[in-house]
XYZ file of C-alpha atoms in Angstrom:
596
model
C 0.000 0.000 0.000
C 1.098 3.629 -0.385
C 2.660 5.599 2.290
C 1.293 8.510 1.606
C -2.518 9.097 1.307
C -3.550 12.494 -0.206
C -4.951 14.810 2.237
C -8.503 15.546 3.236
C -10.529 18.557 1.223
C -12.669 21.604 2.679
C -16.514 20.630 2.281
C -18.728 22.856 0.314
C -21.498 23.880 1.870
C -19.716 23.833 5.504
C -19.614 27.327 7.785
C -16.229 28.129 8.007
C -16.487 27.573 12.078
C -16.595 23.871 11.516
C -14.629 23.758 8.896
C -12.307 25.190 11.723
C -13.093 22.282 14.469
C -12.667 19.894 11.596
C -8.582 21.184 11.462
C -8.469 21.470 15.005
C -9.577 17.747 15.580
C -7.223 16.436 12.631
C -4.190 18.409 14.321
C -5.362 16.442 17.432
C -5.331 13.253 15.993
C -1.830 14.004 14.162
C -0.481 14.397 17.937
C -1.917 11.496 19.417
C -0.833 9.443 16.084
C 2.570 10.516 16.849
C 2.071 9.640 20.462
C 0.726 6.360 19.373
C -2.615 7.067 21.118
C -4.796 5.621 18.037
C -7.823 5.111 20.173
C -7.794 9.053 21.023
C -7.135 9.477 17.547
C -9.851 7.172 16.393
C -12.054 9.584 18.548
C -11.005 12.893 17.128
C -11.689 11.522 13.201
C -15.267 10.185 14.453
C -15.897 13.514 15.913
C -15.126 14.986 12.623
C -17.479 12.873 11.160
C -20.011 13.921 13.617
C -19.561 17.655 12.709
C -19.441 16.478 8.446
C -21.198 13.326 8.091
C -20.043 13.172 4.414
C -15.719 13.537 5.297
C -14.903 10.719 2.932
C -11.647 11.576 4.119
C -12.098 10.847 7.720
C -13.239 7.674 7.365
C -10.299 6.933 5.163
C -7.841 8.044 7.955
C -10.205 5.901 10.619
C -9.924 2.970 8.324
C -6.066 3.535 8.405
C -6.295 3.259 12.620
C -8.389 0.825 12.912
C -5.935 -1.561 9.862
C -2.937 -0.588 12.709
C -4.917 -1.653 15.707
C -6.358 -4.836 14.231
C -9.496 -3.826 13.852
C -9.772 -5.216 10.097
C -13.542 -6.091 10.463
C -14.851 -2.598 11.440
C -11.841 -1.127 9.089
C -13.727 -2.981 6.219
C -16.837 -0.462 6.970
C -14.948 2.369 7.696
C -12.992 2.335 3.913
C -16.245 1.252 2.423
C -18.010 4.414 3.671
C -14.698 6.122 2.594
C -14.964 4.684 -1.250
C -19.009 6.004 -1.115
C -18.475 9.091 -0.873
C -15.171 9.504 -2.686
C -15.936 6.777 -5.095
C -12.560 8.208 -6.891
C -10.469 8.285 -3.466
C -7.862 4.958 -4.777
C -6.414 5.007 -1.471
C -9.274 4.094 0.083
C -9.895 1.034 -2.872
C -6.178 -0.197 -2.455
C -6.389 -0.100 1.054
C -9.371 -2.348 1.372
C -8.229 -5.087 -1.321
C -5.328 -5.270 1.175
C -7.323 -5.871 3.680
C -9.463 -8.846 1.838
C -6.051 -10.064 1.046
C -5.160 -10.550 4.699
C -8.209 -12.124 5.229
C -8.327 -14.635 2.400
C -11.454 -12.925 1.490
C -10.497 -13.246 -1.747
C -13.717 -13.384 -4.354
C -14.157 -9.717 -2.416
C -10.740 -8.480 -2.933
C -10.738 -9.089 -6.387
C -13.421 -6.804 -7.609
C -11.506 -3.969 -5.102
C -8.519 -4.308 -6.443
C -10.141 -3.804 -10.073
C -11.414 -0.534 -9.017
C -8.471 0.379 -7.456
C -6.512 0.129 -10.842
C -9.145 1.823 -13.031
C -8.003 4.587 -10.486
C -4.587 4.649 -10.526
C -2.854 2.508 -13.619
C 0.225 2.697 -12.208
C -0.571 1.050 -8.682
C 2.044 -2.222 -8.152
C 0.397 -2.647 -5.171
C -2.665 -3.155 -6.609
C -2.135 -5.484 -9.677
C 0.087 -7.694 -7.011
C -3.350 -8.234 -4.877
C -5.396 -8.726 -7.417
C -2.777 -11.752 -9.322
C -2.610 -12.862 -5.539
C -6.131 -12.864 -5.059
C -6.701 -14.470 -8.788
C -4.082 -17.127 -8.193
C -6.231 -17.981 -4.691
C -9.486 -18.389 -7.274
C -7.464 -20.534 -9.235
C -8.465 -17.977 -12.003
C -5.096 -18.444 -14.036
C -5.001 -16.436 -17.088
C -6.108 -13.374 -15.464
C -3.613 -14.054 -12.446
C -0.944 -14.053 -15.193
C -1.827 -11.066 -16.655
C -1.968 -9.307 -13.020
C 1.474 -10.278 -12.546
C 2.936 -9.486 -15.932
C 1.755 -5.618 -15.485
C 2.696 -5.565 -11.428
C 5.979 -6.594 -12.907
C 6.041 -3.779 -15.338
C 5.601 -1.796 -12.689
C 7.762 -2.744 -10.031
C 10.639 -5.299 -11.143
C 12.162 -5.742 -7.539
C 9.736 -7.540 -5.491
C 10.329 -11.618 -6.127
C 7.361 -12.808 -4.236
C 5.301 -11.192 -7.489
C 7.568 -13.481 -10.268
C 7.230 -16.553 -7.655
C 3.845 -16.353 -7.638
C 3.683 -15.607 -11.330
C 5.498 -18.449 -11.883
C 3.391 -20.283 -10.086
C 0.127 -19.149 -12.098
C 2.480 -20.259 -15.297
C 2.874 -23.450 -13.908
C -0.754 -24.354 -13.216
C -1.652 -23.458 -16.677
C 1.447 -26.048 -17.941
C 3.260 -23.042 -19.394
C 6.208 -24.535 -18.135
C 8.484 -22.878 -20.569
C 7.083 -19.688 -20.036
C 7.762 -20.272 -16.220
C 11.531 -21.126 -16.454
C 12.414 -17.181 -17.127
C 10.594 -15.768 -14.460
C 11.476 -17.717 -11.753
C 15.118 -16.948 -12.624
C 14.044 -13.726 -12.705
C 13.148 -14.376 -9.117
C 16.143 -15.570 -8.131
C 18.173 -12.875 -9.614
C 16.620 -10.592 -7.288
C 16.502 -12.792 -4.126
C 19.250 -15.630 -5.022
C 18.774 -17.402 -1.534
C 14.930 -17.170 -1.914
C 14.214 -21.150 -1.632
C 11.096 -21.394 -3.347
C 11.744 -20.094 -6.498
C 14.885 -22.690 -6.569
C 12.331 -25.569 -6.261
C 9.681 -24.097 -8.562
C 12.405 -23.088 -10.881
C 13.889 -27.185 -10.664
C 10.032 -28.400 -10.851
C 9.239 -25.963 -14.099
C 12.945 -28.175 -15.690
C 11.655 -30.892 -14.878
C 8.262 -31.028 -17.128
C 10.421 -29.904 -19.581
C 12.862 -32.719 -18.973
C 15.599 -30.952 -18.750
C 16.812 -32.914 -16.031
C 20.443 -31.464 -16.273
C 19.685 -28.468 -15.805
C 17.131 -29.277 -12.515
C 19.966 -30.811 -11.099
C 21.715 -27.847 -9.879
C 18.960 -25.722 -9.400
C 17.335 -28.531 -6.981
C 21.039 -28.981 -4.731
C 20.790 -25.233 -4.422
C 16.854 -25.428 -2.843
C 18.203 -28.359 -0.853
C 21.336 -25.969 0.589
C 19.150 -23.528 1.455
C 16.530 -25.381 2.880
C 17.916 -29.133 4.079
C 14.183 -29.914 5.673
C 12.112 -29.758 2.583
C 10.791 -33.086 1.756
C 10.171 -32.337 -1.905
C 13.225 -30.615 -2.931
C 15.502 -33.810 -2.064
C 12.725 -36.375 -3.839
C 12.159 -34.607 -6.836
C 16.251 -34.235 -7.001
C 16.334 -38.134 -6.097
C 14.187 -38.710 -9.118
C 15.987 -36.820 -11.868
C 19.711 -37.978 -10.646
C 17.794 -41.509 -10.859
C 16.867 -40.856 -14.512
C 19.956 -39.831 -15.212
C 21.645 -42.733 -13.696
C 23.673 -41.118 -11.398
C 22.819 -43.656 -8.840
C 25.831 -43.303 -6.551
C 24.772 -39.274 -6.012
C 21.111 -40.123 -5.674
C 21.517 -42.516 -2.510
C 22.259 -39.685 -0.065
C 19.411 -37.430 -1.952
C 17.114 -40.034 -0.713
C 18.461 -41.147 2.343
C 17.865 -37.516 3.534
C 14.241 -37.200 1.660
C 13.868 -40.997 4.233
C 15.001 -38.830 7.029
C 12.611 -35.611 6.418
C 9.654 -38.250 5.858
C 10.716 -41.412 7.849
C 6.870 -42.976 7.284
C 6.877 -42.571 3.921
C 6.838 -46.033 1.537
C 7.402 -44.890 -1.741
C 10.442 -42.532 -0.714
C 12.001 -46.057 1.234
C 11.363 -48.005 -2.127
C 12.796 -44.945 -4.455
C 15.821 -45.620 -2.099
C 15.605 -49.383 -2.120
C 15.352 -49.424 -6.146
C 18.642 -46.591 -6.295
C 20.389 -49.015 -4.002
C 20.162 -52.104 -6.068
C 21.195 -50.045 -9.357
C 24.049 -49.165 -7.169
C 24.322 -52.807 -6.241
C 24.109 -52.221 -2.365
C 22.168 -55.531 -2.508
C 21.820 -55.719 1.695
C 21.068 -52.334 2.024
C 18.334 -52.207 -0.507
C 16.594 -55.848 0.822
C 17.152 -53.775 4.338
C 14.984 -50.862 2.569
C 12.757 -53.213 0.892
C 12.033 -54.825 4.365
C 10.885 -51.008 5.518
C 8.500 -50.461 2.565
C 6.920 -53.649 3.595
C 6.418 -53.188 7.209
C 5.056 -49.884 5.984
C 2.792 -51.130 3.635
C 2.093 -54.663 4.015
C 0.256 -54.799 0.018
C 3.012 -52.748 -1.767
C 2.968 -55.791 -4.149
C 5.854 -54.360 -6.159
C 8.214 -53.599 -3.268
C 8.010 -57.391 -2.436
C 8.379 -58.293 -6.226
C 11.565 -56.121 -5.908
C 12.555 -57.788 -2.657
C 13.105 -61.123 -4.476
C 14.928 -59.727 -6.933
C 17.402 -57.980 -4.691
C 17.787 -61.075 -2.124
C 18.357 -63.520 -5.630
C 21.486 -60.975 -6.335
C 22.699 -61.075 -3.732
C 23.041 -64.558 -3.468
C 24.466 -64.651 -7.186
C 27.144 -62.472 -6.167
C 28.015 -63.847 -2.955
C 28.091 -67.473 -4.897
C 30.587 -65.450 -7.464
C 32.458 -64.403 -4.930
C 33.031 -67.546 -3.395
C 33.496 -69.393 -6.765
C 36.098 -67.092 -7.118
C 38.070 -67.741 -3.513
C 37.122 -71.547 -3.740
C 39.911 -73.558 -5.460
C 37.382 -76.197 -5.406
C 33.744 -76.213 -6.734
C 31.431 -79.079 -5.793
C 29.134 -78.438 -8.741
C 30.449 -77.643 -12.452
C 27.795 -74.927 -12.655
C 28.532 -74.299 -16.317
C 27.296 -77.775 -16.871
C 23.634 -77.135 -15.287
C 21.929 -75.407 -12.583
C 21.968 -78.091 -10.353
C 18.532 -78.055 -7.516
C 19.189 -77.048 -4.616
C 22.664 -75.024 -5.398
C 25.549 -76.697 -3.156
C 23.284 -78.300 -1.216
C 24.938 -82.112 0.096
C 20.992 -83.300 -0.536
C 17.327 -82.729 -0.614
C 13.825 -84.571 -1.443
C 11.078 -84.052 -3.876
C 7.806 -85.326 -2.682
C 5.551 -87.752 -5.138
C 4.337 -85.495 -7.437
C 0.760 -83.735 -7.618
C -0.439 -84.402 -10.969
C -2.212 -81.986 -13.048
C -5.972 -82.111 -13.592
C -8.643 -82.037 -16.636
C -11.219 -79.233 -16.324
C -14.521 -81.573 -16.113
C -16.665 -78.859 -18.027
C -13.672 -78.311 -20.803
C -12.021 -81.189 -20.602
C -8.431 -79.137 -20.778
C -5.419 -79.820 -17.917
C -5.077 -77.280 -15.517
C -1.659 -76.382 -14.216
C -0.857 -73.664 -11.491
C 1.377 -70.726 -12.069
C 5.388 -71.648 -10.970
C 7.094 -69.699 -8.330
C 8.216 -65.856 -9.823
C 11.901 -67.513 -9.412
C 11.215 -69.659 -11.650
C 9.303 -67.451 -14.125
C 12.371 -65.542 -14.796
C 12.358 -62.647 -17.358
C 8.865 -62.593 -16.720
C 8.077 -62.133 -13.462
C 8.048 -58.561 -13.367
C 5.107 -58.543 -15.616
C 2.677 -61.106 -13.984
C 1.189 -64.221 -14.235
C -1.077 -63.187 -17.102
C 1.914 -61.785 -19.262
C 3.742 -64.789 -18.011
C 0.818 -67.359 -19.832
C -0.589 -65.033 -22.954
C 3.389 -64.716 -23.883
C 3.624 -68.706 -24.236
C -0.119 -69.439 -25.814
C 1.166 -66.560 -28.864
C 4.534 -68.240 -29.100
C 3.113 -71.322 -29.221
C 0.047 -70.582 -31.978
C 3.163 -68.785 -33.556
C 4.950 -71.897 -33.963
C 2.089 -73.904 -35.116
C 0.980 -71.234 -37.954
C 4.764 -71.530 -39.385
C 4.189 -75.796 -39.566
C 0.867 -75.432 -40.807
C 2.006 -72.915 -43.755
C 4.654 -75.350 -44.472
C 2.212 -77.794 -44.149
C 3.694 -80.038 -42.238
C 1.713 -82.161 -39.820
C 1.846 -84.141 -36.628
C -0.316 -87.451 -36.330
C -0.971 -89.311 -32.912
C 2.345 -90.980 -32.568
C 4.141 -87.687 -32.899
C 7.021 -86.998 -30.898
C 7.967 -83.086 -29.356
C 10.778 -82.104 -27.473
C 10.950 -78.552 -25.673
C 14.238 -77.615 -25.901
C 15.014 -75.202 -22.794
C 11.178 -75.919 -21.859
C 12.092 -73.613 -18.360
C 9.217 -74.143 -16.005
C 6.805 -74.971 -18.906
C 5.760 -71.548 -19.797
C 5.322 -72.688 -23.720
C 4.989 -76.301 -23.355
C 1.625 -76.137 -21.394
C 0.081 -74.948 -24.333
C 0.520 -78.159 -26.324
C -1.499 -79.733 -23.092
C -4.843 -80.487 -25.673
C -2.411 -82.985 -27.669
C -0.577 -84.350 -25.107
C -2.844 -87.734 -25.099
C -1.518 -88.092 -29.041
C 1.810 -87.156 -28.880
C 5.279 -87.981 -26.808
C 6.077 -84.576 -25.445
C 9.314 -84.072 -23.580
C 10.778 -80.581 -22.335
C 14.555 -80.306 -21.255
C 16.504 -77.787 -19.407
C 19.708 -77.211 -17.807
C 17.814 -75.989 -14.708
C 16.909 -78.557 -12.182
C 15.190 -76.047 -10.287
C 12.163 -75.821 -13.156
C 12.574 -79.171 -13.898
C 11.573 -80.250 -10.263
C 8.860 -78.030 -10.343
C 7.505 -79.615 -13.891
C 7.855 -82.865 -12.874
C 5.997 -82.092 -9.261
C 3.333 -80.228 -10.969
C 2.843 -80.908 -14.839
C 3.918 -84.641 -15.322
C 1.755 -86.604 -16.310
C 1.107 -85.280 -18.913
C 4.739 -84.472 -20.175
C 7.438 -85.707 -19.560
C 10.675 -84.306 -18.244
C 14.657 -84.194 -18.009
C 17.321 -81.900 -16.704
C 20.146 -81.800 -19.504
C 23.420 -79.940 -19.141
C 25.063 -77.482 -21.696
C 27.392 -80.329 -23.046
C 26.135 -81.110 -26.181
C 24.640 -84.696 -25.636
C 20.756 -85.270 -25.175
C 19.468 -88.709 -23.995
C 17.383 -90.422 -27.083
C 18.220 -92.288 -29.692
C 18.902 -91.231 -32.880
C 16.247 -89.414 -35.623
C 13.765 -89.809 -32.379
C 11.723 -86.833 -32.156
C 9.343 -85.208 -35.508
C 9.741 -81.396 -34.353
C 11.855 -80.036 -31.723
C 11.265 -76.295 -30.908
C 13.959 -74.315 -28.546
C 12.461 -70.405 -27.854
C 15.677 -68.531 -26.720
C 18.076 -71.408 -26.382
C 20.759 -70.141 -29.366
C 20.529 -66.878 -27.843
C 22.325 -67.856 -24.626
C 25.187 -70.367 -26.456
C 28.403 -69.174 -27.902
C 31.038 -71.392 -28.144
C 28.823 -74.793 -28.000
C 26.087 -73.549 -30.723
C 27.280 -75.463 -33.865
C 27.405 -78.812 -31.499
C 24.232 -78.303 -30.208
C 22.912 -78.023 -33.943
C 24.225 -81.140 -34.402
C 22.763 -82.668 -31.539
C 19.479 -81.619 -32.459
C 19.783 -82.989 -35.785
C 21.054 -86.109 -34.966
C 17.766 -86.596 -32.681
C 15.760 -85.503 -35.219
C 13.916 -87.264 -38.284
C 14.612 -86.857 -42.036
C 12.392 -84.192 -42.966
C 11.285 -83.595 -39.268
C 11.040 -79.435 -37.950
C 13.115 -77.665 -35.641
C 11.915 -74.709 -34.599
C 14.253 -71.925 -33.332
C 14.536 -68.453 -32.449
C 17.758 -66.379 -33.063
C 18.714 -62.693 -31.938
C 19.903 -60.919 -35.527
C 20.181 -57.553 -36.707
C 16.333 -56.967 -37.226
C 16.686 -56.780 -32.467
C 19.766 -54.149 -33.116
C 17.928 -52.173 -35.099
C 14.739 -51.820 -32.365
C 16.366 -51.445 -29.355
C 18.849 -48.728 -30.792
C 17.638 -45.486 -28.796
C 17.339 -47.255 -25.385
C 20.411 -50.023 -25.731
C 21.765 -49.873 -22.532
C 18.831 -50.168 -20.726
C 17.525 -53.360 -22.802
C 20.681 -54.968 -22.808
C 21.048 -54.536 -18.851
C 17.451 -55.894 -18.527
C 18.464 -59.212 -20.806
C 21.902 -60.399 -19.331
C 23.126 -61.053 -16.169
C 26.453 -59.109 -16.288
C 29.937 -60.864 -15.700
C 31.428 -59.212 -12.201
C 32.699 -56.157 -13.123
C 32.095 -56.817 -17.000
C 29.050 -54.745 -17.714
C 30.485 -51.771 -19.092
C 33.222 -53.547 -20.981
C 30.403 -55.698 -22.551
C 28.595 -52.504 -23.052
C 31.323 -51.329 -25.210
C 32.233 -54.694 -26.951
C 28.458 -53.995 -28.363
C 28.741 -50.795 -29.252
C 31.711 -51.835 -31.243
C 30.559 -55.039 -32.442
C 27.287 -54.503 -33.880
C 28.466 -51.699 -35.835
C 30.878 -54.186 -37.483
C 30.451 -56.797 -40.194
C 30.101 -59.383 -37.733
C 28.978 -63.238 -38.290
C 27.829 -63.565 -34.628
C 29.179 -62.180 -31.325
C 28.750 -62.886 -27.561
C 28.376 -60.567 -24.511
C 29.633 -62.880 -21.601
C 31.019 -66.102 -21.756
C 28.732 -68.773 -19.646
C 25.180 -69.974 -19.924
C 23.635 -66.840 -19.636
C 25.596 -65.750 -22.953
C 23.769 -62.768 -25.222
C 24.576 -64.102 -28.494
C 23.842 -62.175 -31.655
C 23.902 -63.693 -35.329
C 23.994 -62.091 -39.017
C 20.984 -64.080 -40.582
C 22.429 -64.464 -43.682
C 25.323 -66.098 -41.665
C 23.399 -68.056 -39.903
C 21.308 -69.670 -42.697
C 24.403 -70.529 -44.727
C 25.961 -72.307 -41.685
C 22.877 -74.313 -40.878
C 22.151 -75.118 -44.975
C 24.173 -78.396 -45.240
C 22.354 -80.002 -42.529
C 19.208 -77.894 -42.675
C 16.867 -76.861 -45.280
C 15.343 -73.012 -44.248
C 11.727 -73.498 -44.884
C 10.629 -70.183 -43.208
C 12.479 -66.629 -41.423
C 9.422 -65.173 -39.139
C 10.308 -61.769 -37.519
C 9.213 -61.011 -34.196
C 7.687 -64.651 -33.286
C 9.430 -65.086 -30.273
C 8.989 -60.691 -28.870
C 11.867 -59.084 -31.451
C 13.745 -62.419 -31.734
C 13.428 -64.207 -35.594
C 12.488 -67.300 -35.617
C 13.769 -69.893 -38.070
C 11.906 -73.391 -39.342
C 14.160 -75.730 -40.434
C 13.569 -78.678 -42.486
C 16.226 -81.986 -41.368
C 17.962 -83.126 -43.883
């Protein structure tokens, strides 16, 4: 508000003698103002009043006593009286939008504050209460527009380009936003809330760089807001600067201690980190937290199975001696000297359709695909499957009761269950060098398959030409060295002119997963310890080569990539290539071959 209202005029029609006691009084009330007696000074401006019932002035100086000795409720009156009969008296007008203002009254202080302006243009004052008092209404547009012309104005005060910001923001002008909130800061630089609306504006925009040093400088100046040190968690997350966005969210933990989602934003950081025990530890909080955070416990598993894998690797690698040639299978129960499996629980028919029923394995055993669900985890086989079955059928070649099938790296029968309605006709095996999933199919899907753990030398138990079609979904993607052996194996335990069925990683994957590389390629391979990045740029420089195949890793959880025209020459003396189906098996090719 100004400082300075104007001063009171003589009143026509007045005799001069009260126009006399009217100067007297206000002399009065100028001494008791200046020795702070307002009440006494209220007194001498309603005597005035008394003597010149229309003093617009008067009241306007009572409203101003009555604002300083909290009396805003009978100062709201007093101006109004003051405005009606000096409807062009802006003082009074700015002076009671200020009022509204303090009182959140703000649907009142808007229409004030309008009049005030039409008054005087030029009043900061008033275009800052009336964006305030917009903003409040959630009336946006207009709020902006207050701002812009208090700015004009006034271009010192930073609480009006906050708050203009803030109008910006609500409207999702986030671009907009970004220059006034450094405009701000400029004026205030240790003024904390423009720093975090400044970093929140960056980040809609994703310009997470940026945010980054705008948020550290809202967290300096304010180490207790919760916000700052999340929303700074988050972007250093996206940019994977894991290491620097642990202590951002150990302190967000600390500001919010009951707060789930911060605990698993930690718990997630700490296992890209690879702090396996302390993100289980912050997994554990989540849950006792929230009991039903279904993710957090999904997560859990995760963390406690790498743990274990790296506290096996590092005792492989201190051990002289191994027990178990792991690189021959997966062996059940690890290192375990023994266990049991229990007489199995066969699988049922459906009496009203006749089909088997099998339940859903364990999410260890599910693999890739546990982080999607169980429904992901079945419609993903049943499409592979009718896949498979459209590529025979178009080569029109057919299996009669009598047929033999052998899953090759059948897992925990995520594919396999699907050939369930043929079962009766056919000899269906599945094999894998896990004897984890194999226990679990024998215990819970046999009858009516049957079942055998196999190992990665290249040997398979059945006589020769034995089996009509043999089908292996992301088996050739996991073997390097071993790969032309195993296509040998497969032929010799298949019939002349029998199918085998299997999927291949070529150039067509390179091609899709180009803008986002990393990320796929860390979310298909278990890493080597301490081989990630060199892997990382082995495939960087590989696949940009000429390359007949290449390998990231060396053990059975290989990532092997083949040129397809490579790969269908090598296989052609033994092989004839009846069909190449893209994307059968998600962006893996698939390949029919014919036995010759």
């Amino acid at each position: 508000m100004s400082e300075n209202p104007p001063q009171p005029t003589s009143s026509e029609g007045v005799s001069k003698k009260i126009q006399e006691a009217v100067r007297q009084l206000y002399q009065q009330a100028n001494t008791y103002i200046a020795e702070n007696k307002l009440e006494e000074a209220i007194a001498c401006y309603r005597k005035s009043i008394a003597l010149v019932p229309a003093l617009g002035d008067a009241y306007q100086k009572w409203g101003n006593l009555l604002v300083k000795t909290g009396q805003l409720e009978a100062a709201i009156a007093t101006y109004q009286q003051a405005i009606k009969l000096s409807p062009e008296d802006s003082w009074s007008c700015n002076s009671l939008g200020g009022i509204f203002i303090k009182l959140e009254r703000w649907e009142e202080a808007v229409p004030v504050c309008q009049q005030a302006i039409r008054l005087d243009p030029n009043s900061f004052w008033d275009y800052n209460n009336l964006g305030l008092a917009l903003t409040k209404l959630e009336r946006w547009e207009e709020a902006v527009e207050a701002y812009e012309k208090a700015a004009d104005i006034n271009s010192g005060f930073f609480w009006t380009y906050n708050n203009w910001g803030d109008a910006l923001m609500a409207l999702e002008r986030w671009e907009e936003a970004v220059p006034v909130y450094r405009k701000a800061i400029k004026i205030d630089p240790n003024f904390v809330w423009a720093h975090t609306n400044l970093g929140d504006a960056l980040r809609h925009l994703k310009r997470w760089k940026e945010a980054v040093p705008v948020y550290q400088k809202s967290c300096q100046l304010n180490p207790n807001f919760f916000w700052s040190h999340s929303n700074l968690g988050d972007i250093l997350f996206g940019l994977k600067r894991y290491k620097e966005a642990i202590p951002v969210y150990q302190q967000a933990v600390k500001i919010q201690p009951d707060s789930p989602q911060t605990h698993y934003k930690l718990a997630k950081v700490l296992m890209k980190a690879q702090k396996f025990e302390d993100a289980i530890a912050s997994f554990e909080r989540v849950l006792e937290l929230k009991p039903d955070f279904h993710e957090a416990s999904q997560k859990l598993q995760d963390a406690q199975n790498q743990l274990q894998q790296v506290q096996y690797q590092k005792k492989r690698e201190n051990s002289p001696i191994e027990p178990v040639d792991w690189m021959k299978y997966y062996p059940k129960m690890g290192n375990s000297v023994s266990y049991m499996m229990a007489k199995p629980t066969p699988a049922q028919k459906d009496p009203k359709t006749g089909e088997w029923t099998f339940p859903i394995p364990p999410r260890p055993l599910m693999f890739v695909f546990a982080d999607q669900g169980e429904e992901y985890y079945l419609n993903s086989g049943k499409i592979q499957i009718r896949l498979m079955l459209d590529s025979l059928q178009k080569a029109k070649f057919s299996l009669g009761s009598g047929s033999r099938i052998l899953d090759f790296g059948c897992a925990s029968g995520r594919m396999i269950r699907f050939l369930s309605d043929r079962a009766e006709a056919w000899e269906i095996w599945g094999a894998d060098i896990s004897a984890d999933c194999i226990f679990w199919c024998k215990e819970y899907m046999s009858p009516p398959f049957h079942f055998l753990t196999c190992t990665t030398h290249p040997h398979l138990p059945f006589e020769d030409r034995y089996f009509d079609l043999i089908y292996a979904g992301s088996v050739f993607t996991h073997i390097d060295d071993l790969a032309d052996a195993w296509r040998l194996e497969l032929r010799r335990i298949l019939k002349p002119g029998g199918m085998a069925y299997i999927t291949i990683q070529e150039r067509h994957i390179i091609n899709l997963i180009k803008g986002f590389k990393e990320q796929w390629l860390a979310n298909n391979n278990i890493w080597p310890l301490g081989k990630k990045t060199e892997c990382l740029r082995k495939y960087e420089e590989y696949s940009n080569s000429d390359f007949a195949m290449f390998t990231l890793g060396r053990d059975t959880r290989s990532l092997v990539f083949y040129d397809l025209d490579y790969f269908c020459d090598m296989v052609q003396p033994f092989f004839k290539v009846v069909e190449v189906r893209k994307e059968a098996y998600y962006w893996q090719t698939a390949l029919l071959l014919e036995r010759q």
